Amino acid sequence: MNNIFDKIREQIYSVVQKAFNACEQKGTLPNIQVGELSVEVPRERDFGDFSTNVAMQVSKQAKLPPRKTAELLLNEFDFTGTYIDRTEIAGPGFINFYLKKDWLYDCLHIIQEKKEKYGEVDLGKGLKVNVEFVSANPTGPLHMGNARGGALGDCLASVLKKAGYDVTREFYINDAGNQIEKFGISLEARYLQLVFGEDKVSFPEDGYHGEDIMDHARAYFDRHGASLMDVPAEERRRILVDFALPINIRKIREILSTYGIDYDVWFSEKSLHENGDVKKAIGYLTEKGYTIEKDGAIWLNGEKLGLEKDEVLIRNNGVPTYMAADIAYHYNKLITRGFDLAIDLWGADHHGHVARMKAAITPFGLKKEQLEIVIFQLVRLFRNGELARMSKRTGKAIALEDLLEEVGKDAARFFFNLKSSGSHLDFDLDLAVKQSNDNPVFYVQYAHARICSLLRKLAEEGITGKPIYEVDLTLLKEKEEIELMRKLSEYPEEIALSAKTLEPSRLTRYVMEVAASFHSFYNACRVKGEEEKLMMARLLLVDCTRIVIKNILELIKIDAPEKM
RNA sequence: GUGCCAGUAGCUCAGCAGGAUAGAGCAACGGACUUCUAAUCCGUCGGUCGGGUGUUCGAAUCAUCUCUGGCACGCCA
């Protein structure tokens, strides 16, 4: 048993179900289908440790007022062998359960036993899931959208792993298609400007105007001179792309790595075109009648798939679209490589693509639910309370690289993981670098450092923790101690919820709550210098807190310093 | 124009498979360091949950209408 909540839910379910049966036998209640029993932690501590609204939910079936039903059930409750101490009926008909403290002490046992494995749940049952995120256009630097998607995707992957899924992190390299064409044309123009002079060669209006393009052209020119001058244009562009693209991809890989993200798979879009997968996928769709021909192009039949409109798959010049490659890509993930589930993280500007992509996999016998798409809203950076569009240093759009330099990996990851993906995110650059009390990154790290410092101090005096079975945990009964244990007990539940809702940001918020509970405890209760037995109990509680905080910080890949 | 996302305290956001008196952080104000790290803690102040209607025992949560903001509607990705 890893999650104490599961155990408690089972106990409450069993007690309630037996009470329903007893009532039915006595004839005080008719046969009632309870269904999914909702057991929650009430908002107010006065309302008990757990509560259920079952009496209200079955009021129609019972043909009685909820409080009356609850009363009948209470009369039949049998708590032997459970944590339940007492119950009461409250409000419109809630049944509140007050538990013996043992459940909290048992939770500490679980933490001590599982150590860094505490929090693991078996929601995924080993299902293979592919999490694809960032997948930035390799023609330029990583931007703030990539930064948010990166933090969310990476943490989601970690959470799913902890929740029992077999997780693969993947980056889809868009090394084919129009933007690569444009990349080549831009490189070529800059290169020719170096050869013939800037005023002799015009630069395409819709080309990539960034300085990085010039750097690539210059690097090639420095190494190979004007050797491309007489090469046919198409060949020339290919050579320049083959020169510059690997450099960009390596750079992306390096920056993401310093950001804490390391992928299992780097998947090339180009490979799908070259090995015929794209043609095969479109051919299959055509065979099954999911495409139509119109204006010399091949379209995905929108009507047949319940979509608003048709989508071009093969242009009238024979070149497949991004959509066509994406269909082949998801075929590859879900069928060729056999993932049970594919999760893509896309910026809000791609939301229009969601419905058609999910629909487009169904002709292959796949279910829409096998492709989950997390849409995250856009990011705005603020500096001095004002919208910051440009980098202070370079004067250009702020890249992930600049952000990491300015605020560091920990703050960047923390803030991008603080808000749910559906919320717009305002990133306060000043707050992120502030080494003070209102910076939540330090708040959490400080809690960890404080614990380590305390343990160190005790060790210096020769005091180390005892095995948990030698410790009298019942001495932990102060309000702050109870509150902290309660908070620690929620961890597996938080993992499960984060995984279910694909919302890793709730873990970041949770670890802040753990830190807060610890700080309150620390201010209210002393460890060092207390009477031996109490000291040992508290030492154990502190150690459990350390385990949980470190565990989460490792999961979201933020440093857990032992000193600050 | 159509679609998607959002609108909750002065600010940034939780809560939204309906539940009890709507929460947190920041800001503001007042307290707590001879004792394990005050990068901390305790307290006070702060709300017509954008607005209307509906569904029901009960709505911030669901439905519908409406207002506001962001995004998307291409043989771009």
PDB file of N, CA and C (backbone and C1' of nucleotides) in Angstrom, chain A residues 43 53 94 96 295 315-316 322 350-351 356 419-420 423-424 437 443 446 450 453-454 457 520 522-523 525 527-528 564, chain B residues 3-6 12-14 19-21 23 26 35-42 57 69-73 75-77:
ATOM      1  N   ARG A  43     -13.191  20.878   3.150  1.00  0.00           N
ATOM      2  CA  ARG A  43     -12.417  22.113   3.143  1.00  0.00           C
ATOM      3  C   ARG A  43     -12.096  22.549   4.576  1.00  0.00           C
ATOM      4  N   ASN A  53     -20.793  12.483   0.383  1.00  0.00           N
ATOM      5  CA  ASN A  53     -22.093  13.097   0.133  1.00  0.00           C
ATOM      6  C   ASN A  53     -23.104  12.044  -0.311  1.00  0.00           C
ATOM      7  N   PHE A  94     -24.171  15.702   4.646  1.00  0.00           N
ATOM      8  CA  PHE A  94     -22.840  15.107   4.560  1.00  0.00           C
ATOM      9  C   PHE A  94     -22.630  14.164   5.728  1.00  0.00           C
ATOM     10  N   ASN A  96     -19.585  13.045   7.896  1.00  0.00           N
ATOM     11  CA  ASN A  96     -18.176  13.359   8.150  1.00  0.00           C
ATOM     12  C   ASN A  96     -17.525  12.262   8.973  1.00  0.00           C
ATOM     13  N   ASP A 295      -9.016  20.548 -57.482  1.00  0.00           N
ATOM     14  CA  ASP A 295      -8.060  21.557 -57.964  1.00  0.00           C
ATOM     15  C   ASP A 295      -6.647  20.990 -58.092  1.00  0.00           C
ATOM     16  N   ARG A 315      -0.242  18.919 -52.134  1.00  0.00           N
ATOM     17  CA  ARG A 315      -0.476  20.110 -52.949  1.00  0.00           C
ATOM     18  C   ARG A 315      -0.526  19.750 -54.434  1.00  0.00           C
ATOM     19  N   ASN A 316      -1.022  20.678 -55.255  1.00  0.00           N
ATOM     20  CA  ASN A 316      -1.112  20.369 -56.677  1.00  0.00           C
ATOM     21  C   ASN A 316       0.261  20.313 -57.336  1.00  0.00           C
ATOM     22  N   TYR A 322       2.345  19.777 -44.213  1.00  0.00           N
ATOM     23  CA  TYR A 322       2.713  19.439 -42.848  1.00  0.00           C
ATOM     24  C   TYR A 322       1.727  18.435 -42.262  1.00  0.00           C
ATOM     25  N   HIS A 350      -1.759  26.698 -32.156  1.00  0.00           N
ATOM     26  CA  HIS A 350      -1.988  25.497 -32.961  1.00  0.00           C
ATOM     27  C   HIS A 350      -3.294  24.805 -32.605  1.00  0.00           C
ATOM     28  N   HIS A 351      -4.124  25.441 -31.799  1.00  0.00           N
ATOM     29  CA  HIS A 351      -5.302  24.721 -31.298  1.00  0.00           C
ATOM     30  C   HIS A 351      -6.243  24.306 -32.426  1.00  0.00           C
ATOM     31  N   ARG A 356      -8.752  18.212 -36.136  1.00  0.00           N
ATOM     32  CA  ARG A 356      -8.495  17.467 -37.366  1.00  0.00           C
ATOM     33  C   ARG A 356      -7.438  16.399 -37.179  1.00  0.00           C
ATOM     34  N   LYS A 419       1.529  27.716 -13.231  1.00  0.00           N
ATOM     35  CA  LYS A 419       0.146  27.962 -13.637  1.00  0.00           C
ATOM     36  C   LYS A 419      -0.324  26.823 -14.523  1.00  0.00           C
ATOM     37  N   SER A 420      -1.623  26.536 -14.489  1.00  0.00           N
ATOM     38  CA  SER A 420      -2.138  25.469 -15.327  1.00  0.00           C
ATOM     39  C   SER A 420      -1.984  25.861 -16.796  1.00  0.00           C
ATOM     40  N   SER A 423      -4.044  28.552 -18.562  1.00  0.00           N
ATOM     41  CA  SER A 423      -4.002  29.960 -18.164  1.00  0.00           C
ATOM     42  C   SER A 423      -2.915  30.697 -18.928  1.00  0.00           C
ATOM     43  N   HIS A 424      -3.208  31.930 -19.235  1.00  0.00           N
ATOM     44  CA  HIS A 424      -2.156  32.762 -19.800  1.00  0.00           C
ATOM     45  C   HIS A 424      -1.123  32.969 -18.710  1.00  0.00           C
ATOM     46  N   ASN A 437      12.117  36.781   0.099  1.00  0.00           N
ATOM     47  CA  ASN A 437      11.013  36.000   0.627  1.00  0.00           C
ATOM     48  C   ASN A 437       9.823  35.862  -0.307  1.00  0.00           C
ATOM     49  N   TYR A 443      11.528  29.915  -1.532  1.00  0.00           N
ATOM     50  CA  TYR A 443      10.685  29.504  -0.409  1.00  0.00           C
ATOM     51  C   TYR A 443      10.735  27.988  -0.229  1.00  0.00           C
ATOM     52  N   TYR A 446      14.405  26.793   0.429  1.00  0.00           N
ATOM     53  CA  TYR A 446      14.791  27.146   1.783  1.00  0.00           C
ATOM     54  C   TYR A 446      14.288  26.116   2.796  1.00  0.00           C
ATOM     55  N   ARG A 450      16.725  24.163   5.187  1.00  0.00           N
ATOM     56  CA  ARG A 450      16.496  24.272   6.620  1.00  0.00           C
ATOM     57  C   ARG A 450      16.473  22.883   7.267  1.00  0.00           C
ATOM     58  N   SER A 453      19.931  21.438   7.271  1.00  0.00           N
ATOM     59  CA  SER A 453      20.740  22.113   8.286  1.00  0.00           C
ATOM     60  C   SER A 453      20.430  21.572   9.684  1.00  0.00           C
ATOM     61  N   LEU A 454      19.157  21.385   9.934  1.00  0.00           N
ATOM     62  CA  LEU A 454      18.731  20.856  11.230  1.00  0.00           C
ATOM     63  C   LEU A 454      19.287  19.446  11.458  1.00  0.00           C
ATOM     64  N   LYS A 457      22.954  19.730  12.177  1.00  0.00           N
ATOM     65  CA  LYS A 457      23.217  20.202  13.545  1.00  0.00           C
ATOM     66  C   LYS A 457      23.066  19.082  14.566  1.00  0.00           C
ATOM     67  N   SER A 520       5.643  26.336   9.060  1.00  0.00           N
ATOM     68  CA  SER A 520       4.757  26.574  10.214  1.00  0.00           C
ATOM     69  C   SER A 520       5.145  25.653  11.369  1.00  0.00           C
ATOM     70  N   TYR A 522       8.008  24.297  11.869  1.00  0.00           N
ATOM     71  CA  TYR A 522       9.342  24.668  12.348  1.00  0.00           C
ATOM     72  C   TYR A 522       9.286  25.822  13.346  1.00  0.00           C
ATOM     73  N   ASN A 523       8.371  26.749  13.053  1.00  0.00           N
ATOM     74  CA  ASN A 523       8.245  27.897  13.944  1.00  0.00           C
ATOM     75  C   ASN A 523       7.504  27.569  15.235  1.00  0.00           C
ATOM     76  N   CYS A 525       7.282  24.232  16.619  1.00  0.00           N
ATOM     77  CA  CYS A 525       7.822  23.089  17.359  1.00  0.00           C
ATOM     78  C   CYS A 525       9.336  23.021  17.235  1.00  0.00           C
ATOM     79  N   VAL A 527      12.872  20.756  17.652  1.00  0.00           N
ATOM     80  CA  VAL A 527      13.300  19.370  17.581  1.00  0.00           C
ATOM     81  C   VAL A 527      14.468  19.194  18.542  1.00  0.00           C
ATOM     82  N   LYS A 528      15.549  19.906  18.229  1.00  0.00           N
ATOM     83  CA  LYS A 528      16.760  19.823  19.039  1.00  0.00           C
ATOM     84  C   LYS A 528      16.472  20.324  20.453  1.00  0.00           C
ATOM     85  N   MET A 564      21.796  27.104   2.258  1.00  0.00           N
ATOM     86  CA  MET A 564      21.492  28.329   1.509  1.00  0.00           C
ATOM     87  C   MET A 564      22.034  29.528   2.250  1.00  0.00           C
TER      88      MET A 564
ATOM     89  P     G B   3     -19.665  29.359 -33.449  1.00  0.00           P
ATOM     90  O5'   G B   3     -18.244  28.675 -33.258  1.00  0.00           O
ATOM     91  C5'   G B   3     -18.016  27.358 -33.748  1.00  0.00           C
ATOM     92  C4'   G B   3     -16.566  27.010 -33.589  1.00  0.00           C
ATOM     93  C3'   G B   3     -16.024  27.113 -32.163  1.00  0.00           C
ATOM     94  O3'   G B   3     -16.317  25.961 -31.414  1.00  0.00           O
ATOM     95  C1'   G B   3     -14.530  28.162 -33.661  1.00  0.00           C
ATOM     96  P     C B   4     -16.305  26.052 -29.809  1.00  0.00           P
ATOM     97  O5'   C B   4     -14.755  26.180 -29.455  1.00  0.00           O
ATOM     98  C5'   C B   4     -13.902  25.046 -29.534  1.00  0.00           C
ATOM     99  C4'   C B   4     -12.502  25.441 -29.140  1.00  0.00           C
ATOM    100  C3'   C B   4     -12.367  26.028 -27.736  1.00  0.00           C
ATOM    101  O3'   C B   4     -12.310  25.034 -26.740  1.00  0.00           O
ATOM    102  C1'   C B   4     -11.202  27.392 -29.263  1.00  0.00           C
ATOM    103  P     C B   5     -12.826  25.375 -25.265  1.00  0.00           P
ATOM    104  O5'   C B   5     -11.685  26.349 -24.718  1.00  0.00           O
ATOM    105  C5'   C B   5     -10.371  25.866 -24.487  1.00  0.00           C
ATOM    106  C4'   C B   5      -9.478  27.001 -24.043  1.00  0.00           C
ATOM    107  C3'   C B   5      -9.993  27.804 -22.856  1.00  0.00           C
ATOM    108  O3'   C B   5      -9.748  27.173 -21.619  1.00  0.00           O
ATOM    109  C1'   C B   5      -9.240  29.283 -24.527  1.00  0.00           C
ATOM    110  P     A B   6     -10.723  27.442 -20.379  1.00  0.00           P
ATOM    111  O5'   A B   6     -10.473  28.986 -20.078  1.00  0.00           O
ATOM    112  C5'   A B   6      -9.405  29.374 -19.228  1.00  0.00           C
ATOM    113  C4'   A B   6      -9.172  30.857 -19.327  1.00  0.00           C
ATOM    114  C3'   A B   6     -10.117  31.735 -18.523  1.00  0.00           C
ATOM    115  O3'   A B   6      -9.767  31.756 -17.153  1.00  0.00           O
ATOM    116  C1'   A B   6      -9.812  32.660 -20.666  1.00  0.00           C
ATOM    117  P     U B  12      -3.277  40.750 -12.980  1.00  0.00           P
ATOM    118  O5'   U B  12      -2.424  39.548 -12.370  1.00  0.00           O
ATOM    119  C5'   U B  12      -1.034  39.438 -12.653  1.00  0.00           C
ATOM    120  C4'   U B  12      -0.505  38.156 -12.066  1.00  0.00           C
ATOM    121  C3'   U B  12      -1.319  36.912 -12.402  1.00  0.00           C
ATOM    122  O3'   U B  12      -1.007  36.423 -13.697  1.00  0.00           O
ATOM    123  C1'   U B  12      -0.817  36.921 -10.093  1.00  0.00           C
ATOM    124  P     C B  13      -2.000  35.429 -14.432  1.00  0.00           P
ATOM    125  O5'   C B  13      -1.996  34.188 -13.438  1.00  0.00           O
ATOM    126  C5'   C B  13      -3.137  33.392 -13.253  1.00  0.00           C
ATOM    127  C4'   C B  13      -2.918  32.564 -12.030  1.00  0.00           C
ATOM    128  C3'   C B  13      -3.914  31.453 -11.805  1.00  0.00           C
ATOM    129  O3'   C B  13      -3.531  30.311 -12.563  1.00  0.00           O
ATOM    130  C1'   C B  13      -3.578  32.627  -9.778  1.00  0.00           C
ATOM    131  P     A B  14      -4.597  29.153 -12.854  1.00  0.00           P
ATOM    132  O5'   A B  14      -4.515  28.355 -11.486  1.00  0.00           O
ATOM    133  C5'   A B  14      -5.707  28.088 -10.786  1.00  0.00           C
ATOM    134  C4'   A B  14      -5.366  27.383  -9.526  1.00  0.00           C
ATOM    135  C3'   A B  14      -6.446  26.401  -9.108  1.00  0.00           C
ATOM    136  O3'   A B  14      -6.228  25.129  -9.668  1.00  0.00           O
ATOM    137  C1'   A B  14      -6.016  27.888  -7.333  1.00  0.00           C
ATOM    138  P     G B  19     -18.707  20.585  -6.256  1.00  0.00           P
ATOM    139  O5'   G B  19     -19.382  21.672  -5.326  1.00  0.00           O
ATOM    140  C5'   G B  19     -18.954  21.800  -3.987  1.00  0.00           C
ATOM    141  C4'   G B  19     -20.173  21.798  -3.085  1.00  0.00           C
ATOM    142  C3'   G B  19     -19.808  21.396  -1.654  1.00  0.00           C
ATOM    143  O3'   G B  19     -20.207  22.412  -0.768  1.00  0.00           O
ATOM    144  C1'   G B  19     -21.734  20.249  -2.425  1.00  0.00           C
ATOM    145  P     A B  20     -19.358  23.730  -0.621  1.00  0.00           P
ATOM    146  O5'   A B  20     -20.069  24.249   0.704  1.00  0.00           O
ATOM    147  C5'   A B  20     -21.462  24.481   0.716  1.00  0.00           C
ATOM    148  C4'   A B  20     -21.936  24.335   2.145  1.00  0.00           C
ATOM    149  C3'   A B  20     -21.117  25.171   3.131  1.00  0.00           C
ATOM    150  O3'   A B  20     -21.996  25.743   4.089  1.00  0.00           O
ATOM    151  C1'   A B  20     -21.050  22.870   3.736  1.00  0.00           C
ATOM    152  P     U B  21     -22.699  27.106   3.714  1.00  0.00           P
ATOM    153  O5'   U B  21     -21.546  28.174   3.900  1.00  0.00           O
ATOM    154  C5'   U B  21     -21.826  29.535   3.598  1.00  0.00           C
ATOM    155  C4'   U B  21     -20.620  30.378   3.944  1.00  0.00           C
ATOM    156  C3'   U B  21     -19.322  29.975   3.242  1.00  0.00           C
ATOM    157  O3'   U B  21     -18.588  31.158   2.935  1.00  0.00           O
ATOM    158  C1'   U B  21     -19.030  29.911   5.584  1.00  0.00           C
ATOM    159  P     G B  23     -13.216  30.162   2.211  1.00  0.00           P
ATOM    160  O5'   G B  23     -11.684  29.781   2.376  1.00  0.00           O
ATOM    161  C5'   G B  23     -10.689  30.672   1.940  1.00  0.00           C
ATOM    162  C4'   G B  23      -9.643  29.891   1.197  1.00  0.00           C
ATOM    163  C3'   G B  23      -8.337  30.643   1.046  1.00  0.00           C
ATOM    164  O3'   G B  23      -7.524  30.454   2.198  1.00  0.00           O
ATOM    165  C1'   G B  23      -9.008  29.799  -1.049  1.00  0.00           C
ATOM    166  P     C B  26       3.359  36.097   0.712  1.00  0.00           P
ATOM    167  O5'   C B  26       3.302  37.205  -0.433  1.00  0.00           O
ATOM    168  C5'   C B  26       4.313  37.274  -1.430  1.00  0.00           C
ATOM    169  C4'   C B  26       3.950  38.304  -2.465  1.00  0.00           C
ATOM    170  C3'   C B  26       3.678  39.698  -1.921  1.00  0.00           C
ATOM    171  O3'   C B  26       4.878  40.423  -1.692  1.00  0.00           O
ATOM    172  C1'   C B  26       1.983  39.111  -3.432  1.00  0.00           C
ATOM    173  P     U B  35      18.783  33.502  19.500  1.00  0.00           P
ATOM    174  O5'   U B  35      18.668  32.159  20.339  1.00  0.00           O
ATOM    175  C5'   U B  35      19.796  31.305  20.529  1.00  0.00           C
ATOM    176  C4'   U B  35      19.307  29.921  20.843  1.00  0.00           C
ATOM    177  C3'   U B  35      18.564  29.245  19.696  1.00  0.00           C
ATOM    178  O3'   U B  35      19.483  28.590  18.841  1.00  0.00           O
ATOM    179  C1'   U B  35      17.353  28.976  21.720  1.00  0.00           C
ATOM    180  P     C B  36      19.267  28.657  17.281  1.00  0.00           P
ATOM    181  O5'   C B  36      18.734  27.204  16.900  1.00  0.00           O
ATOM    182  C5'   C B  36      19.611  26.096  17.025  1.00  0.00           C
ATOM    183  C4'   C B  36      19.295  25.034  16.013  1.00  0.00           C
ATOM    184  C3'   C B  36      18.959  25.527  14.606  1.00  0.00           C
ATOM    185  O3'   C B  36      20.141  25.711  13.852  1.00  0.00           O
ATOM    186  C1'   C B  36      17.466  23.777  15.284  1.00  0.00           C
ATOM    187  P     U B  37      20.051  25.955  12.272  1.00  0.00           P
ATOM    188  O5'   U B  37      18.985  27.120  12.014  1.00  0.00           O
ATOM    189  C5'   U B  37      19.181  28.409  12.516  1.00  0.00           C
ATOM    190  C4'   U B  37      18.840  29.397  11.415  1.00  0.00           C
ATOM    191  C3'   U B  37      17.367  29.410  11.035  1.00  0.00           C
ATOM    192  O3'   U B  37      16.922  30.761  10.993  1.00  0.00           O
ATOM    193  C1'   U B  37      18.719  29.186   9.104  1.00  0.00           C
ATOM    194  P     A B  38      15.578  31.174  11.690  1.00  0.00           P
ATOM    195  O5'   A B  38      15.096  32.455  10.873  1.00  0.00           O
ATOM    196  C5'   A B  38      14.497  32.314   9.602  1.00  0.00           C
ATOM    197  C4'   A B  38      14.234  33.689   9.045  1.00  0.00           C
ATOM    198  C3'   A B  38      15.448  34.602   9.158  1.00  0.00           C
ATOM    199  O3'   A B  38      15.548  35.423   8.000  1.00  0.00           O
ATOM    200  C1'   A B  38      13.597  35.565  10.268  1.00  0.00           C
ATOM    201  P     A B  39      16.450  34.952   6.805  1.00  0.00           P
ATOM    202  O5'   A B  39      15.390  34.570   5.677  1.00  0.00           O
ATOM    203  C5'   A B  39      14.418  35.500   5.263  1.00  0.00           C
ATOM    204  C4'   A B  39      13.918  35.096   3.901  1.00  0.00           C
ATOM    205  C3'   A B  39      13.190  33.754   3.904  1.00  0.00           C
ATOM    206  O3'   A B  39      12.150  33.780   2.933  1.00  0.00           O
ATOM    207  C1'   A B  39      15.065  33.636   2.485  1.00  0.00           C
ATOM    208  P     U B  40      10.665  33.931   3.326  1.00  0.00           P
ATOM    209  O5'   U B  40      10.585  33.103   4.675  1.00  0.00           O
ATOM    210  C5'   U B  40      10.531  31.684   4.656  1.00  0.00           C
ATOM    211  C4'   U B  40      10.276  31.186   6.052  1.00  0.00           C
ATOM    212  C3'   U B  40       8.949  31.609   6.641  1.00  0.00           C
ATOM    213  O3'   U B  40       7.890  30.775   6.213  1.00  0.00           O
ATOM    214  C1'   U B  40      10.642  32.056   8.206  1.00  0.00           C
ATOM    215  P     C B  41       6.424  31.315   6.081  1.00  0.00           P
ATOM    216  O5'   C B  41       5.967  31.352   7.608  1.00  0.00           O
ATOM    217  C5'   C B  41       5.967  30.176   8.388  1.00  0.00           C
ATOM    218  C4'   C B  41       5.747  30.535   9.821  1.00  0.00           C
ATOM    219  C3'   C B  41       4.427  31.234  10.099  1.00  0.00           C
ATOM    220  O3'   C B  41       3.386  30.287  10.263  1.00  0.00           O
ATOM    221  C1'   C B  41       6.168  32.424  11.147  1.00  0.00           C
ATOM    222  P     C B  42       1.928  30.626   9.769  1.00  0.00           P
ATOM    223  O5'   C B  42       1.398  31.588  10.923  1.00  0.00           O
ATOM    224  C5'   C B  42       1.274  31.112  12.244  1.00  0.00           C
ATOM    225  C4'   C B  42       0.854  32.235  13.142  1.00  0.00           C
ATOM    226  C3'   C B  42      -0.312  33.062  12.628  1.00  0.00           C
ATOM    227  O3'   C B  42      -1.553  32.436  12.860  1.00  0.00           O
ATOM    228  C1'   C B  42       1.378  34.502  13.408  1.00  0.00           C
ATOM    229  P     C B  57     -34.638  18.474  -6.963  1.00  0.00           P
ATOM    230  O5'   C B  57     -34.080  19.439  -5.824  1.00  0.00           O
ATOM    231  C5'   C B  57     -34.982  20.116  -4.943  1.00  0.00           C
ATOM    232  C4'   C B  57     -34.220  20.560  -3.723  1.00  0.00           C
ATOM    233  C3'   C B  57     -33.005  21.432  -4.037  1.00  0.00           C
ATOM    234  O3'   C B  57     -33.365  22.807  -4.119  1.00  0.00           O
ATOM    235  C1'   C B  57     -32.350  19.684  -2.585  1.00  0.00           C
ATOM    236  P     G B  69     -12.244  43.924 -26.038  1.00  0.00           P
ATOM    237  O5'   G B  69     -11.152  42.883 -25.530  1.00  0.00           O
ATOM    238  C5'   G B  69     -10.080  43.328 -24.704  1.00  0.00           C
ATOM    239  C4'   G B  69      -9.264  42.146 -24.249  1.00  0.00           C
ATOM    240  C3'   G B  69      -8.630  41.315 -25.345  1.00  0.00           C
ATOM    241  O3'   G B  69      -7.441  41.886 -25.852  1.00  0.00           O
ATOM    242  C1'   G B  69      -9.618  39.882 -23.748  1.00  0.00           C
ATOM    243  P     G B  70      -6.958  41.494 -27.342  1.00  0.00           P
ATOM    244  O5'   G B  70      -6.419  40.008 -27.160  1.00  0.00           O
ATOM    245  C5'   G B  70      -5.196  39.769 -26.474  1.00  0.00           C
ATOM    246  C4'   G B  70      -4.931  38.296 -26.433  1.00  0.00           C
ATOM    247  C3'   G B  70      -4.863  37.611 -27.790  1.00  0.00           C
ATOM    248  O3'   G B  70      -3.608  37.773 -28.421  1.00  0.00           O
ATOM    249  C1'   G B  70      -6.220  36.332 -26.348  1.00  0.00           C
ATOM    250  P     C B  71      -3.538  37.782 -30.020  1.00  0.00           P
ATOM    251  O5'   C B  71      -3.835  36.267 -30.410  1.00  0.00           O
ATOM    252  C5'   C B  71      -2.908  35.247 -30.083  1.00  0.00           C
ATOM    253  C4'   C B  71      -3.527  33.900 -30.335  1.00  0.00           C
ATOM    254  C3'   C B  71      -3.938  33.606 -31.770  1.00  0.00           C
ATOM    255  O3'   C B  71      -2.835  33.245 -32.587  1.00  0.00           O
ATOM    256  C1'   C B  71      -5.657  32.917 -30.325  1.00  0.00           C
ATOM    257  P     A B  72      -2.874  33.496 -34.153  1.00  0.00           P
ATOM    258  O5'   A B  72      -3.873  32.364 -34.643  1.00  0.00           O
ATOM    259  C5'   A B  72      -3.569  30.999 -34.424  1.00  0.00           C
ATOM    260  C4'   A B  72      -4.733  30.150 -34.823  1.00  0.00           C
ATOM    261  C3'   A B  72      -5.234  30.375 -36.232  1.00  0.00           C
ATOM    262  O3'   A B  72      -4.426  29.689 -37.165  1.00  0.00           O
ATOM    263  C1'   A B  72      -7.065  30.310 -34.758  1.00  0.00           C
ATOM    264  P     C B  73      -4.508  30.039 -38.698  1.00  0.00           P
ATOM    265  O5'   C B  73      -5.765  29.171 -39.135  1.00  0.00           O
ATOM    266  C5'   C B  73      -6.339  29.349 -40.422  1.00  0.00           C
ATOM    267  C4'   C B  73      -7.800  29.013 -40.356  1.00  0.00           C
ATOM    268  C3'   C B  73      -8.619  29.738 -41.400  1.00  0.00           C
ATOM    269  O3'   C B  73      -8.568  29.030 -42.631  1.00  0.00           O
ATOM    270  C1'   C B  73      -9.663  29.992 -39.305  1.00  0.00           C
ATOM    271  P     C B  75      -5.416  26.805 -48.816  1.00  0.00           P
ATOM    272  O5'   C B  75      -4.458  25.702 -49.379  1.00  0.00           O
ATOM    273  C5'   C B  75      -3.689  24.967 -48.459  1.00  0.00           C
ATOM    274  C4'   C B  75      -2.422  24.530 -49.134  1.00  0.00           C
ATOM    275  C3'   C B  75      -1.571  25.688 -49.649  1.00  0.00           C
ATOM    276  O3'   C B  75      -0.229  25.334 -49.414  1.00  0.00           O
ATOM    277  C1'   C B  75      -2.198  24.268 -51.427  1.00  0.00           C
ATOM    278  P     C B  76       0.822  26.438 -48.857  1.00  0.00           P
ATOM    279  O5'   C B  76       0.329  26.760 -47.388  1.00  0.00           O
ATOM    280  C5'   C B  76       0.700  25.925 -46.323  1.00  0.00           C
ATOM    281  C4'   C B  76       1.806  26.597 -45.539  1.00  0.00           C
ATOM    282  C3'   C B  76       2.418  25.750 -44.448  1.00  0.00           C
ATOM    283  O3'   C B  76       3.424  24.907 -44.987  1.00  0.00           O
ATOM    284  C1'   C B  76       1.909  27.899 -43.602  1.00  0.00           C
ATOM    285  P     A B  77       3.527  23.408 -44.549  1.00  0.00           P
ATOM    286  O5'   A B  77       4.008  23.531 -43.034  1.00  0.00           O
ATOM    287  C5'   A B  77       5.285  24.076 -42.707  1.00  0.00           C
ATOM    288  C4'   A B  77       5.308  24.344 -41.223  1.00  0.00           C
ATOM    289  C3'   A B  77       4.983  23.131 -40.359  1.00  0.00           C
ATOM    290  O3'   A B  77       6.126  22.335 -40.126  1.00  0.00           O
ATOM    291  C1'   A B  77       3.661  24.948 -39.671  1.00  0.00           C
TER     292        A B  77
END
